[in-house]
Amino acid sequence: MSGPGSMFRHAMVAVAFAIGTMGVAAQTLLPGEAAKPGDRDTGGVRPPTEKLEHGRIVFVQSSCHFCHGTDLTQAQMGAADLMHDQLVGMDVDGNLIGVIAKAGLPNLQTSMPSFSELTPQQISDLAAYVHYLRQVGRYKEAMAYTKPGDAAAGKVFFEGDGGCAKCHSTADRKSVAIAGKAKMLMPAGAVPKEDLTPSAGAVAHQHLLETATVTQWQDVATYMGTLQ
Ligand code: HEC
Ligand code: HEC
Protein backbone atom coordinates (compact mmCIF):
# COMPACT_ATOMS: atom_id res chain seq x y z
CA MET A 1 0.00 0.00 0.00
CA SER A 2 1.66 3.21 -1.12
CA GLY A 3 0.99 6.39 -3.05
CA PRO A 4 -1.18 9.40 -2.34
CA GLY A 5 -4.43 7.44 -2.74
CA SER A 6 -3.38 5.11 0.01
CA MET A 7 -2.29 7.93 2.34
CA PHE A 8 -5.55 9.74 1.73
CA ARG A 9 -7.44 6.60 2.47
CA HIS A 10 -5.64 6.05 5.78
CA ALA A 11 -6.48 9.62 6.74
CA MET A 12 -10.12 8.90 5.86
CA VAL A 13 -10.15 5.71 7.89
CA ALA A 14 -8.68 7.59 10.87
CA VAL A 15 -11.41 10.23 10.55
CA ALA A 16 -14.09 7.58 10.19
CA PHE A 17 -12.88 5.79 13.32
CA ALA A 18 -12.60 9.04 15.25
CA ILE A 19 -16.22 9.83 14.39
CA GLY A 20 -17.19 6.29 15.32
CA THR A 21 -15.68 6.48 18.81
CA MET A 22 -17.39 9.82 19.49
CA GLY A 23 -20.89 8.40 19.11
CA VAL A 24 -22.39 6.50 22.03
CA ALA A 25 -24.63 3.99 20.29
CA ALA A 26 -22.75 4.08 16.99
CA GLN A 27 -20.13 1.33 17.14
CA THR A 28 -17.71 1.39 14.29
CA LEU A 29 -16.73 -2.06 13.16
CA LEU A 30 -12.98 -2.55 12.85
CA PRO A 31 -11.68 -4.01 9.59
CA GLY A 32 -11.73 -7.78 9.75
CA GLU A 33 -14.00 -7.90 12.78
CA ALA A 34 -16.93 -10.28 12.37
CA ALA A 35 -20.18 -8.55 11.50
CA LYS A 36 -23.14 -8.90 13.82
CA PRO A 37 -26.71 -7.87 13.00
CA GLY A 38 -27.10 -4.15 13.66
CA ASP A 39 -23.42 -3.33 13.15
CA ARG A 40 -23.06 0.15 11.72
CA ASP A 41 -20.53 -0.61 9.03
CA THR A 42 -22.66 -3.28 7.42
CA GLY A 43 -25.80 -1.19 7.38
CA GLY A 44 -27.25 -3.74 9.79
CA VAL A 45 -26.78 -6.50 7.26
CA ARG A 46 -24.83 -9.61 8.10
CA PRO A 47 -23.51 -11.20 4.93
CA PRO A 48 -24.68 -14.81 4.67
CA THR A 49 -21.66 -16.36 2.93
CA GLU A 50 -17.86 -16.48 3.36
CA LYS A 51 -17.32 -14.78 0.00
CA LEU A 52 -19.60 -11.90 1.00
CA GLU A 53 -17.88 -11.62 4.39
CA HIS A 54 -14.51 -11.37 2.59
CA GLY A 55 -16.05 -8.70 0.37
CA ARG A 56 -17.33 -6.80 3.40
CA ILE A 57 -13.84 -6.78 4.89
CA VAL A 58 -12.35 -5.35 1.66
CA PHE A 59 -15.18 -2.77 1.59
CA VAL A 60 -14.49 -1.62 5.17
CA GLN A 61 -10.68 -1.80 4.91
CA SER A 62 -10.75 0.29 1.73
CA SER A 63 -13.12 2.73 3.50
CA CYS A 64 -15.64 2.57 0.64
CA HIS A 65 -18.32 3.04 3.30
CA PHE A 66 -16.83 6.34 4.39
CA CYS A 67 -17.87 8.04 1.14
CA HIS A 68 -20.54 5.71 -0.26
CA GLY A 69 -22.28 4.81 3.03
CA THR A 70 -22.62 1.49 4.82
CA ASP A 71 -25.78 0.72 2.86
CA LEU A 72 -24.50 2.41 -0.34
CA THR A 73 -26.93 5.34 -0.19
CA GLN A 74 -25.45 7.78 2.31
CA ALA A 75 -23.20 9.29 -0.35
CA GLN A 76 -20.70 11.69 1.27
CA MET A 77 -18.23 14.11 -0.31
CA GLY A 78 -19.92 13.99 -3.71
CA ALA A 79 -19.64 10.21 -4.00
CA ALA A 80 -22.08 8.36 -6.26
CA ASP A 81 -25.16 6.62 -4.84
CA LEU A 82 -24.09 3.06 -5.61
CA MET A 83 -27.55 1.67 -4.87
CA HIS A 84 -29.18 3.51 -7.76
CA ASP A 85 -26.20 4.17 -10.00
CA GLN A 86 -26.63 2.51 -13.44
CA LEU A 87 -23.02 1.48 -13.84
CA VAL A 88 -23.09 -0.77 -10.77
CA GLY A 89 -26.24 -2.41 -12.12
CA MET A 90 -24.35 -3.36 -15.30
CA ASP A 91 -21.28 -4.74 -13.50
CA VAL A 92 -20.64 -8.49 -13.72
CA ASP A 93 -18.27 -9.96 -11.10
CA GLY A 94 -16.36 -6.69 -10.71
CA ASN A 95 -15.65 -6.05 -14.41
CA LEU A 96 -16.67 -2.37 -13.98
CA ILE A 97 -16.46 -1.84 -10.21
CA GLY A 98 -12.93 -3.31 -10.25
CA VAL A 99 -11.69 -1.02 -13.01
CA ILE A 100 -12.97 2.06 -11.17
CA ALA A 101 -11.71 0.93 -7.76
CA LYS A 102 -8.23 0.17 -9.13
CA ALA A 103 -7.91 3.37 -11.14
CA GLY A 104 -9.80 5.75 -8.83
CA LEU A 105 -11.48 8.90 -10.12
CA PRO A 106 -8.80 11.53 -9.58
CA ASN A 107 -10.06 14.41 -11.67
CA LEU A 108 -13.28 15.23 -9.90
CA GLN A 109 -13.85 18.01 -7.40
CA THR A 110 -13.87 15.33 -4.71
CA SER A 111 -11.56 12.54 -5.82
CA MET A 112 -12.09 8.87 -5.29
CA PRO A 113 -8.68 7.40 -4.37
CA SER A 114 -7.26 4.51 -6.37
CA PHE A 115 -7.14 1.07 -4.78
CA SER A 116 -4.52 -0.24 -7.18
CA GLU A 117 -3.27 -3.04 -4.90
CA LEU A 118 -6.56 -4.96 -4.86
CA THR A 119 -6.17 -8.53 -6.17
CA PRO A 120 -8.61 -10.10 -8.67
CA GLN A 121 -10.01 -12.21 -5.81
CA GLN A 122 -10.53 -9.15 -3.59
CA ILE A 123 -12.26 -7.34 -6.46
CA SER A 124 -14.55 -10.29 -7.09
CA ASP A 125 -15.46 -10.47 -3.37
CA LEU A 126 -15.84 -6.69 -3.09
CA ALA A 127 -18.13 -6.57 -6.13
CA ALA A 128 -20.21 -9.47 -4.79
CA TYR A 129 -20.67 -7.57 -1.51
CA VAL A 130 -21.61 -4.33 -3.29
CA HIS A 131 -24.20 -6.24 -5.36
CA TYR A 132 -25.51 -7.94 -2.24
CA LEU A 133 -25.96 -4.64 -0.37
CA ARG A 134 -27.58 -3.17 -3.44
CA GLN A 135 -30.04 -6.05 -3.80
CA VAL A 136 -31.00 -5.96 -0.11
CA GLY A 137 -31.51 -2.20 -0.26
CA ARG A 138 -33.53 -2.24 -3.47
CA TYR A 139 -35.65 -5.14 -2.19
CA LYS A 140 -36.57 -3.08 0.91
CA GLU A 141 -37.22 -0.02 -1.22
CA ALA A 142 -39.54 -1.89 -3.64
CA MET A 143 -41.41 -3.54 -0.76
CA ALA A 144 -41.94 -0.15 0.91
CA TYR A 145 -43.30 1.39 -2.31
CA THR A 146 -47.10 1.28 -2.10
CA LYS A 147 -48.37 3.70 -4.74
CA PRO A 148 -50.93 2.01 -7.03
CA GLY A 149 -49.39 0.27 -10.05
CA ASP A 150 -50.48 0.27 -13.68
CA ALA A 151 -51.49 -3.26 -14.80
CA ALA A 152 -51.26 -2.43 -18.54
CA ALA A 153 -47.73 -1.06 -18.15
CA GLY A 154 -46.88 -4.13 -16.05
CA LYS A 155 -48.02 -6.46 -18.84
CA VAL A 156 -45.87 -4.57 -21.34
CA PHE A 157 -42.86 -4.83 -19.00
CA PHE A 158 -43.55 -8.54 -18.33
CA GLU A 159 -43.65 -9.36 -22.04
CA GLY A 160 -41.01 -6.85 -23.11
CA ASP A 161 -38.09 -5.19 -21.30
CA GLY A 162 -38.49 -7.24 -18.09
CA GLY A 163 -37.89 -10.44 -20.06
CA CYS A 164 -40.23 -12.26 -17.64
CA ALA A 165 -42.24 -13.95 -20.42
CA LYS A 166 -39.07 -15.55 -21.80
CA CYS A 167 -38.81 -17.69 -18.68
CA HIS A 168 -42.37 -17.75 -17.32
CA SER A 169 -44.80 -19.40 -19.75
CA THR A 170 -48.49 -18.51 -19.85
CA ALA A 171 -49.31 -21.63 -17.82
CA ASP A 172 -46.61 -20.71 -15.32
CA ARG A 173 -47.88 -17.13 -14.94
CA LYS A 174 -50.71 -18.02 -12.62
CA SER A 175 -48.46 -19.72 -10.07
CA VAL A 176 -46.00 -16.84 -10.40
CA ALA A 177 -48.89 -14.42 -9.78
CA ILE A 178 -49.82 -16.22 -6.56
CA ALA A 179 -46.23 -16.09 -5.24
CA GLY A 180 -46.54 -12.36 -4.47
CA LYS A 181 -44.27 -9.35 -4.64
CA ALA A 182 -41.61 -10.47 -2.14
CA LYS A 183 -40.96 -13.76 -3.98
CA MET A 184 -41.02 -11.93 -7.32
CA LEU A 185 -38.32 -9.50 -6.13
CA MET A 186 -36.20 -12.20 -4.54
CA PRO A 187 -37.18 -15.81 -5.30
CA ALA A 188 -35.81 -18.34 -2.80
CA GLY A 189 -33.05 -19.41 -5.20
CA ALA A 190 -31.78 -15.82 -5.54
CA VAL A 191 -31.05 -15.41 -1.81
CA PRO A 192 -27.31 -16.07 -1.31
CA LYS A 193 -26.47 -19.17 0.71
CA GLU A 194 -23.23 -20.98 1.40
CA ASP A 195 -22.60 -23.78 -1.14
CA LEU A 196 -25.42 -22.64 -3.42
CA THR A 197 -24.61 -21.84 -7.03
CA PRO A 198 -27.61 -19.82 -8.17
CA SER A 199 -29.42 -21.03 -11.32
CA ALA A 200 -29.47 -18.89 -14.48
CA GLY A 201 -33.02 -17.85 -13.53
CA ALA A 202 -31.93 -16.81 -10.04
CA VAL A 203 -29.04 -14.79 -11.47
CA ALA A 204 -31.49 -13.11 -13.88
CA HIS A 205 -33.66 -12.19 -10.90
CA GLN A 206 -30.71 -10.72 -9.00
CA HIS A 207 -29.87 -8.62 -12.05
CA LEU A 208 -33.51 -7.52 -12.46
CA LEU A 209 -33.57 -6.43 -8.82
CA GLU A 210 -30.58 -4.21 -9.53
CA THR A 211 -31.99 -2.68 -12.69
CA ALA A 212 -35.82 -2.47 -12.59
CA THR A 213 -37.33 0.56 -10.85
CA VAL A 214 -39.77 0.48 -7.92
CA THR A 215 -42.50 1.67 -10.29
CA GLN A 216 -41.82 -1.14 -12.78
CA TRP A 217 -42.02 -3.73 -9.99
CA GLN A 218 -45.28 -2.22 -8.75
CA ASP A 219 -46.73 -2.30 -12.28
CA VAL A 220 -45.76 -5.97 -12.75
CA ALA A 221 -47.14 -6.89 -9.31
CA THR A 222 -50.41 -5.16 -10.21
CA TYR A 223 -50.54 -6.95 -13.58
CA MET A 224 -49.92 -10.31 -11.90
CA GLY A 225 -52.65 -9.51 -9.37
CA THR A 226 -55.13 -9.42 -12.27
CA LEU A 227 -54.15 -13.00 -13.28
CA GLN A 228 -54.93 -14.66 -9.94
C1 HEC B 1 -12.89 9.55 -0.57
C2 HEC B 1 -14.22 9.16 -0.99
C3 HEC B 1 -14.39 7.84 -1.73
C4 HEC B 1 -13.98 6.56 -1.35
C5 HEC B 1 -13.17 6.16 -0.14
C6 HEC B 1 -14.50 5.67 -2.36
N1 HEC B 1 -15.18 6.37 -3.31
FE1 HEC B 1 -16.13 5.59 -4.93
N2 HEC B 1 -16.56 7.48 -5.60
C7 HEC B 1 -16.26 8.65 -4.92
C8 HEC B 1 -16.62 9.78 -5.78
C9 HEC B 1 -16.46 11.25 -5.41
C10 HEC B 1 -17.15 9.23 -6.97
C11 HEC B 1 -17.64 9.98 -8.21
C12 HEC B 1 -19.08 10.35 -8.11
C13 HEC B 1 -19.61 10.86 -9.43
O1 HEC B 1 -19.04 10.58 -10.49
O2 HEC B 1 -20.62 11.54 -9.37
C14 HEC B 1 -17.09 7.78 -6.81
C15 HEC B 1 -17.53 6.88 -7.77
C16 HEC B 1 -17.54 5.50 -7.62
C17 HEC B 1 -18.05 4.57 -8.61
C18 HEC B 1 -18.55 4.94 -10.00
C19 HEC B 1 -19.98 5.34 -10.05
C20 HEC B 1 -20.29 5.81 -11.47
O3 HEC B 1 -21.30 5.41 -12.01
O4 HEC B 1 -19.50 6.57 -12.05
C21 HEC B 1 -17.89 3.31 -8.10
C22 HEC B 1 -18.29 2.00 -8.76
C23 HEC B 1 -17.28 3.46 -6.80
N3 HEC B 1 -17.09 4.80 -6.55
C24 HEC B 1 -16.95 2.41 -5.97
C25 HEC B 1 -16.15 2.53 -4.84
C26 HEC B 1 -15.60 1.41 -4.10
C27 HEC B 1 -15.88 -0.04 -4.40
C28 HEC B 1 -14.84 1.95 -3.10
C29 HEC B 1 -13.96 1.20 -2.11
C30 HEC B 1 -12.97 0.32 -2.72
C31 HEC B 1 -14.93 3.41 -3.20
N4 HEC B 1 -15.72 3.71 -4.26
C32 HEC B 1 -14.31 4.30 -2.34
C33 HEC B 1 -15.71 8.75 -3.67
C34 HEC B 1 -15.14 7.70 -2.96
C1 HEC C 1 -33.94 -16.07 -16.97
C2 HEC C 1 -35.22 -16.58 -16.54
C3 HEC C 1 -36.13 -15.70 -15.69
C4 HEC C 1 -36.50 -14.40 -15.90
C5 HEC C 1 -36.03 -13.44 -16.98
C6 HEC C 1 -37.48 -14.08 -14.88
N1 HEC C 1 -37.66 -15.16 -14.08
FE1 HEC C 1 -38.93 -15.26 -12.49
N2 HEC C 1 -38.08 -17.02 -11.95
C7 HEC C 1 -37.20 -17.76 -12.70
C8 HEC C 1 -36.81 -18.93 -11.93
C9 HEC C 1 -35.85 -20.01 -12.40
C10 HEC C 1 -37.47 -18.85 -10.68
C11 HEC C 1 -37.32 -19.81 -9.51
C12 HEC C 1 -36.07 -19.33 -8.76
C13 HEC C 1 -35.76 -20.14 -7.52
O1 HEC C 1 -36.33 -19.82 -6.48
O2 HEC C 1 -34.91 -21.01 -7.59
C14 HEC C 1 -38.29 -17.64 -10.74
C15 HEC C 1 -39.14 -17.22 -9.73
C16 HEC C 1 -40.09 -16.23 -9.86
C17 HEC C 1 -41.12 -15.93 -8.90
C18 HEC C 1 -41.34 -16.67 -7.59
C19 HEC C 1 -42.15 -17.91 -7.81
C20 HEC C 1 -42.35 -18.66 -6.52
O3 HEC C 1 -43.28 -19.49 -6.48
O4 HEC C 1 -41.61 -18.46 -5.55
C21 HEC C 1 -41.84 -14.88 -9.39
C22 HEC C 1 -43.04 -14.23 -8.74
C23 HEC C 1 -41.24 -14.50 -10.66
N3 HEC C 1 -40.16 -15.34 -10.90
C24 HEC C 1 -41.64 -13.46 -11.47
C25 HEC C 1 -40.86 -12.92 -12.48
C26 HEC C 1 -41.07 -11.62 -13.08
C27 HEC C 1 -42.20 -10.69 -12.75
C28 HEC C 1 -40.06 -11.44 -13.99
C29 HEC C 1 -39.76 -10.25 -14.83
C30 HEC C 1 -39.69 -8.94 -14.16
C31 HEC C 1 -39.23 -12.64 -13.95
N4 HEC C 1 -39.76 -13.50 -13.05
C32 HEC C 1 -38.11 -12.87 -14.76
C33 HEC C 1 -36.76 -17.42 -13.95
C34 HEC C 1 -36.86 -16.17 -14.52
Coordinates of C-alpha atoms and ligand atoms in Angstrom, one line a residue:
M1 CA 0.0 0.0 0.0
S2 CA 1.7 3.2 -1.1
G3 CA 1.0 6.4 -3.0
P4 CA -1.2 9.4 -2.3
G5 CA -4.4 7.4 -2.7
S6 CA -3.4 5.1 0.0
M7 CA -2.3 7.9 2.3
F8 CA -5.5 9.7 1.7
R9 CA -7.4 6.6 2.5
H10 CA -5.6 6.0 5.8
A11 CA -6.5 9.6 6.7
M12 CA -10.1 8.9 5.9
V13 CA -10.1 5.7 7.9
A14 CA -8.7 7.6 10.9
V15 CA -11.4 10.2 10.5
A16 CA -14.1 7.6 10.2
F17 CA -12.9 5.8 13.3
A18 CA -12.6 9.0 15.3
I19 CA -16.2 9.8 14.4
G20 CA -17.2 6.3 15.3
T21 CA -15.7 6.5 18.8
M22 CA -17.4 9.8 19.5
G23 CA -20.9 8.4 19.1
V24 CA -22.4 6.5 22.0
A25 CA -24.6 4.0 20.3
A26 CA -22.8 4.1 17.0
Q27 CA -20.1 1.3 17.1
T28 CA -17.7 1.4 14.3
L29 CA -16.7 -2.1 13.2
L30 CA -13.0 -2.5 12.8
P31 CA -11.7 -4.0 9.6
G32 CA -11.7 -7.8 9.7
E33 CA -14.0 -7.9 12.8
A34 CA -16.9 -10.3 12.4
A35 CA -20.2 -8.6 11.5
K36 CA -23.1 -8.9 13.8
P37 CA -26.7 -7.9 13.0
G38 CA -27.1 -4.1 13.7
D39 CA -23.4 -3.3 13.1
R40 CA -23.1 0.1 11.7
D41 CA -20.5 -0.6 9.0
T42 CA -22.7 -3.3 7.4
G43 CA -25.8 -1.2 7.4
G44 CA -27.2 -3.7 9.8
V45 CA -26.8 -6.5 7.3
R46 CA -24.8 -9.6 8.1
P47 CA -23.5 -11.2 4.9
P48 CA -24.7 -14.8 4.7
T49 CA -21.7 -16.4 2.9
E50 CA -17.9 -16.5 3.4
K51 CA -17.3 -14.8 0.0
L52 CA -19.6 -11.9 1.0
E53 CA -17.9 -11.6 4.4
H54 CA -14.5 -11.4 2.6
G55 CA -16.1 -8.7 0.4
R56 CA -17.3 -6.8 3.4
I57 CA -13.8 -6.8 4.9
V58 CA -12.4 -5.4 1.7
F59 CA -15.2 -2.8 1.6
V60 CA -14.5 -1.6 5.2
Q61 CA -10.7 -1.8 4.9
S62 CA -10.7 0.3 1.7
S63 CA -13.1 2.7 3.5
C64 CA -15.6 2.6 0.6
H65 CA -18.3 3.0 3.3
F66 CA -16.8 6.3 4.4
C67 CA -17.9 8.0 1.1
H68 CA -20.5 5.7 -0.3
G69 CA -22.3 4.8 3.0
T70 CA -22.6 1.5 4.8
D71 CA -25.8 0.7 2.9
L72 CA -24.5 2.4 -0.3
T73 CA -26.9 5.3 -0.2
Q74 CA -25.4 7.8 2.3
A75 CA -23.2 9.3 -0.3
Q76 CA -20.7 11.7 1.3
M77 CA -18.2 14.1 -0.3
G78 CA -19.9 14.0 -3.7
A79 CA -19.6 10.2 -4.0
A80 CA -22.1 8.4 -6.3
D81 CA -25.2 6.6 -4.8
L82 CA -24.1 3.1 -5.6
M83 CA -27.6 1.7 -4.9
H84 CA -29.2 3.5 -7.8
D85 CA -26.2 4.2 -10.0
Q86 CA -26.6 2.5 -13.4
L87 CA -23.0 1.5 -13.8
V88 CA -23.1 -0.8 -10.8
G89 CA -26.2 -2.4 -12.1
M90 CA -24.3 -3.4 -15.3
D91 CA -21.3 -4.7 -13.5
V92 CA -20.6 -8.5 -13.7
D93 CA -18.3 -10.0 -11.1
G94 CA -16.4 -6.7 -10.7
N95 CA -15.6 -6.0 -14.4
L96 CA -16.7 -2.4 -14.0
I97 CA -16.5 -1.8 -10.2
G98 CA -12.9 -3.3 -10.2
V99 CA -11.7 -1.0 -13.0
I100 CA -13.0 2.1 -11.2
A101 CA -11.7 0.9 -7.8
K102 CA -8.2 0.2 -9.1
A103 CA -7.9 3.4 -11.1
G104 CA -9.8 5.7 -8.8
L105 CA -11.5 8.9 -10.1
P106 CA -8.8 11.5 -9.6
N107 CA -10.1 14.4 -11.7
L108 CA -13.3 15.2 -9.9
Q109 CA -13.9 18.0 -7.4
T110 CA -13.9 15.3 -4.7
S111 CA -11.6 12.5 -5.8
M112 CA -12.1 8.9 -5.3
P113 CA -8.7 7.4 -4.4
S114 CA -7.3 4.5 -6.4
F115 CA -7.1 1.1 -4.8
S116 CA -4.5 -0.2 -7.2
E117 CA -3.3 -3.0 -4.9
L118 CA -6.6 -5.0 -4.9
T119 CA -6.2 -8.5 -6.2
P120 CA -8.6 -10.1 -8.7
Q121 CA -10.0 -12.2 -5.8
Q122 CA -10.5 -9.2 -3.6
I123 CA -12.3 -7.3 -6.5
S124 CA -14.5 -10.3 -7.1
D125 CA -15.5 -10.5 -3.4
L126 CA -15.8 -6.7 -3.1
A127 CA -18.1 -6.6 -6.1
A128 CA -20.2 -9.5 -4.8
Y129 CA -20.7 -7.6 -1.5
V130 CA -21.6 -4.3 -3.3
H131 CA -24.2 -6.2 -5.4
Y132 CA -25.5 -7.9 -2.2
L133 CA -26.0 -4.6 -0.4
R134 CA -27.6 -3.2 -3.4
Q135 CA -30.0 -6.1 -3.8
V136 CA -31.0 -6.0 -0.1
G137 CA -31.5 -2.2 -0.3
R138 CA -33.5 -2.2 -3.5
Y139 CA -35.6 -5.1 -2.2
K140 CA -36.6 -3.1 0.9
E141 CA -37.2 0.0 -1.2
A142 CA -39.5 -1.9 -3.6
M143 CA -41.4 -3.5 -0.8
A144 CA -41.9 -0.1 0.9
Y145 CA -43.3 1.4 -2.3
T146 CA -47.1 1.3 -2.1
K147 CA -48.4 3.7 -4.7
P148 CA -50.9 2.0 -7.0
G149 CA -49.4 0.3 -10.0
D150 CA -50.5 0.3 -13.7
A151 CA -51.5 -3.3 -14.8
A152 CA -51.3 -2.4 -18.5
A153 CA -47.7 -1.1 -18.1
G154 CA -46.9 -4.1 -16.0
K155 CA -48.0 -6.5 -18.8
V156 CA -45.9 -4.6 -21.3
F157 CA -42.9 -4.8 -19.0
F158 CA -43.6 -8.5 -18.3
E159 CA -43.6 -9.4 -22.0
G160 CA -41.0 -6.8 -23.1
D161 CA -38.1 -5.2 -21.3
G162 CA -38.5 -7.2 -18.1
G163 CA -37.9 -10.4 -20.1
C164 CA -40.2 -12.3 -17.6
A165 CA -42.2 -13.9 -20.4
K166 CA -39.1 -15.5 -21.8
C167 CA -38.8 -17.7 -18.7
H168 CA -42.4 -17.8 -17.3
S169 CA -44.8 -19.4 -19.8
T170 CA -48.5 -18.5 -19.8
A171 CA -49.3 -21.6 -17.8
D172 CA -46.6 -20.7 -15.3
R173 CA -47.9 -17.1 -14.9
K174 CA -50.7 -18.0 -12.6
S175 CA -48.5 -19.7 -10.1
V176 CA -46.0 -16.8 -10.4
A177 CA -48.9 -14.4 -9.8
I178 CA -49.8 -16.2 -6.6
A179 CA -46.2 -16.1 -5.2
G180 CA -46.5 -12.4 -4.5
K181 CA -44.3 -9.4 -4.6
A182 CA -41.6 -10.5 -2.1
K183 CA -41.0 -13.8 -4.0
M184 CA -41.0 -11.9 -7.3
L185 CA -38.3 -9.5 -6.1
M186 CA -36.2 -12.2 -4.5
P187 CA -37.2 -15.8 -5.3
A188 CA -35.8 -18.3 -2.8
G189 CA -33.0 -19.4 -5.2
A190 CA -31.8 -15.8 -5.5
V191 CA -31.0 -15.4 -1.8
P192 CA -27.3 -16.1 -1.3
K193 CA -26.5 -19.2 0.7
E194 CA -23.2 -21.0 1.4
D195 CA -22.6 -23.8 -1.1
L196 CA -25.4 -22.6 -3.4
T197 CA -24.6 -21.8 -7.0
P198 CA -27.6 -19.8 -8.2
S199 CA -29.4 -21.0 -11.3
A200 CA -29.5 -18.9 -14.5
G201 CA -33.0 -17.8 -13.5
A202 CA -31.9 -16.8 -10.0
V203 CA -29.0 -14.8 -11.5
A204 CA -31.5 -13.1 -13.9
H205 CA -33.7 -12.2 -10.9
Q206 CA -30.7 -10.7 -9.0
H207 CA -29.9 -8.6 -12.1
L208 CA -33.5 -7.5 -12.5
L209 CA -33.6 -6.4 -8.8
E210 CA -30.6 -4.2 -9.5
T211 CA -32.0 -2.7 -12.7
A212 CA -35.8 -2.5 -12.6
T213 CA -37.3 0.6 -10.8
V214 CA -39.8 0.5 -7.9
T215 CA -42.5 1.7 -10.3
Q216 CA -41.8 -1.1 -12.8
W217 CA -42.0 -3.7 -10.0
Q218 CA -45.3 -2.2 -8.7
D219 CA -46.7 -2.3 -12.3
V220 CA -45.8 -6.0 -12.7
A221 CA -47.1 -6.9 -9.3
T222 CA -50.4 -5.2 -10.2
Y223 CA -50.5 -7.0 -13.6
M224 CA -49.9 -10.3 -11.9
G225 CA -52.6 -9.5 -9.4
T226 CA -55.1 -9.4 -12.3
L227 CA -54.2 -13.0 -13.3
Q228 CA -54.9 -14.7 -9.9
Ligands
HEC1 C1 -12.9 9.5 -0.6 C2 -14.2 9.2 -1.0 C3 -14.4 7.8 -1.7 C4 -14.0 6.6 -1.4 C5 -13.2 6.2 -0.1 C6 -14.5 5.7 -2.4 N1 -15.2 6.4 -3.3 FE1 -16.1 5.6 -4.9 N2 -16.6 7.5 -5.6 C7 -16.3 8.6 -4.9 C8 -16.6 9.8 -5.8 C9 -16.5 11.2 -5.4 C10 -17.1 9.2 -7.0 C11 -17.6 10.0 -8.2 C12 -19.1 10.3 -8.1 C13 -19.6 10.9 -9.4 O1 -19.0 10.6 -10.5 O2 -20.6 11.5 -9.4 C14 -17.1 7.8 -6.8 C15 -17.5 6.9 -7.8 C16 -17.5 5.5 -7.6 C17 -18.0 4.6 -8.6 C18 -18.6 4.9 -10.0 C19 -20.0 5.3 -10.0 C20 -20.3 5.8 -11.5 O3 -21.3 5.4 -12.0 O4 -19.5 6.6 -12.1 C21 -17.9 3.3 -8.1 C22 -18.3 2.0 -8.8 C23 -17.3 3.5 -6.8 N3 -17.1 4.8 -6.5 C24 -16.9 2.4 -6.0 C25 -16.2 2.5 -4.8 C26 -15.6 1.4 -4.1 C27 -15.9 0.0 -4.4 C28 -14.8 1.9 -3.1 C29 -14.0 1.2 -2.1 C30 -13.0 0.3 -2.7 C31 -14.9 3.4 -3.2 N4 -15.7 3.7 -4.3 C32 -14.3 4.3 -2.3 C33 -15.7 8.7 -3.7 C34 -15.1 7.7 -3.0
HEC2 C1 -33.9 -16.1 -17.0 C2 -35.2 -16.6 -16.5 C3 -36.1 -15.7 -15.7 C4 -36.5 -14.4 -15.9 C5 -36.0 -13.4 -17.0 C6 -37.5 -14.1 -14.9 N1 -37.7 -15.2 -14.1 FE1 -38.9 -15.3 -12.5 N2 -38.1 -17.0 -11.9 C7 -37.2 -17.8 -12.7 C8 -36.8 -18.9 -11.9 C9 -35.8 -20.0 -12.4 C10 -37.5 -18.9 -10.7 C11 -37.3 -19.8 -9.5 C12 -36.1 -19.3 -8.8 C13 -35.8 -20.1 -7.5 O1 -36.3 -19.8 -6.5 O2 -34.9 -21.0 -7.6 C14 -38.3 -17.6 -10.7 C15 -39.1 -17.2 -9.7 C16 -40.1 -16.2 -9.9 C17 -41.1 -15.9 -8.9 C18 -41.3 -16.7 -7.6 C19 -42.1 -17.9 -7.8 C20 -42.3 -18.7 -6.5 O3 -43.3 -19.5 -6.5 O4 -41.6 -18.5 -5.5 C21 -41.8 -14.9 -9.4 C22 -43.0 -14.2 -8.7 C23 -41.2 -14.5 -10.7 N3 -40.2 -15.3 -10.9 C24 -41.6 -13.5 -11.5 C25 -40.9 -12.9 -12.5 C26 -41.1 -11.6 -13.1 C27 -42.2 -10.7 -12.7 C28 -40.1 -11.4 -14.0 C29 -39.8 -10.2 -14.8 C30 -39.7 -8.9 -14.2 C31 -39.2 -12.6 -13.9 N4 -39.8 -13.5 -13.0 C32 -38.1 -12.9 -14.8 C33 -36.8 -17.4 -13.9 C34 -36.9 -16.2 -14.5

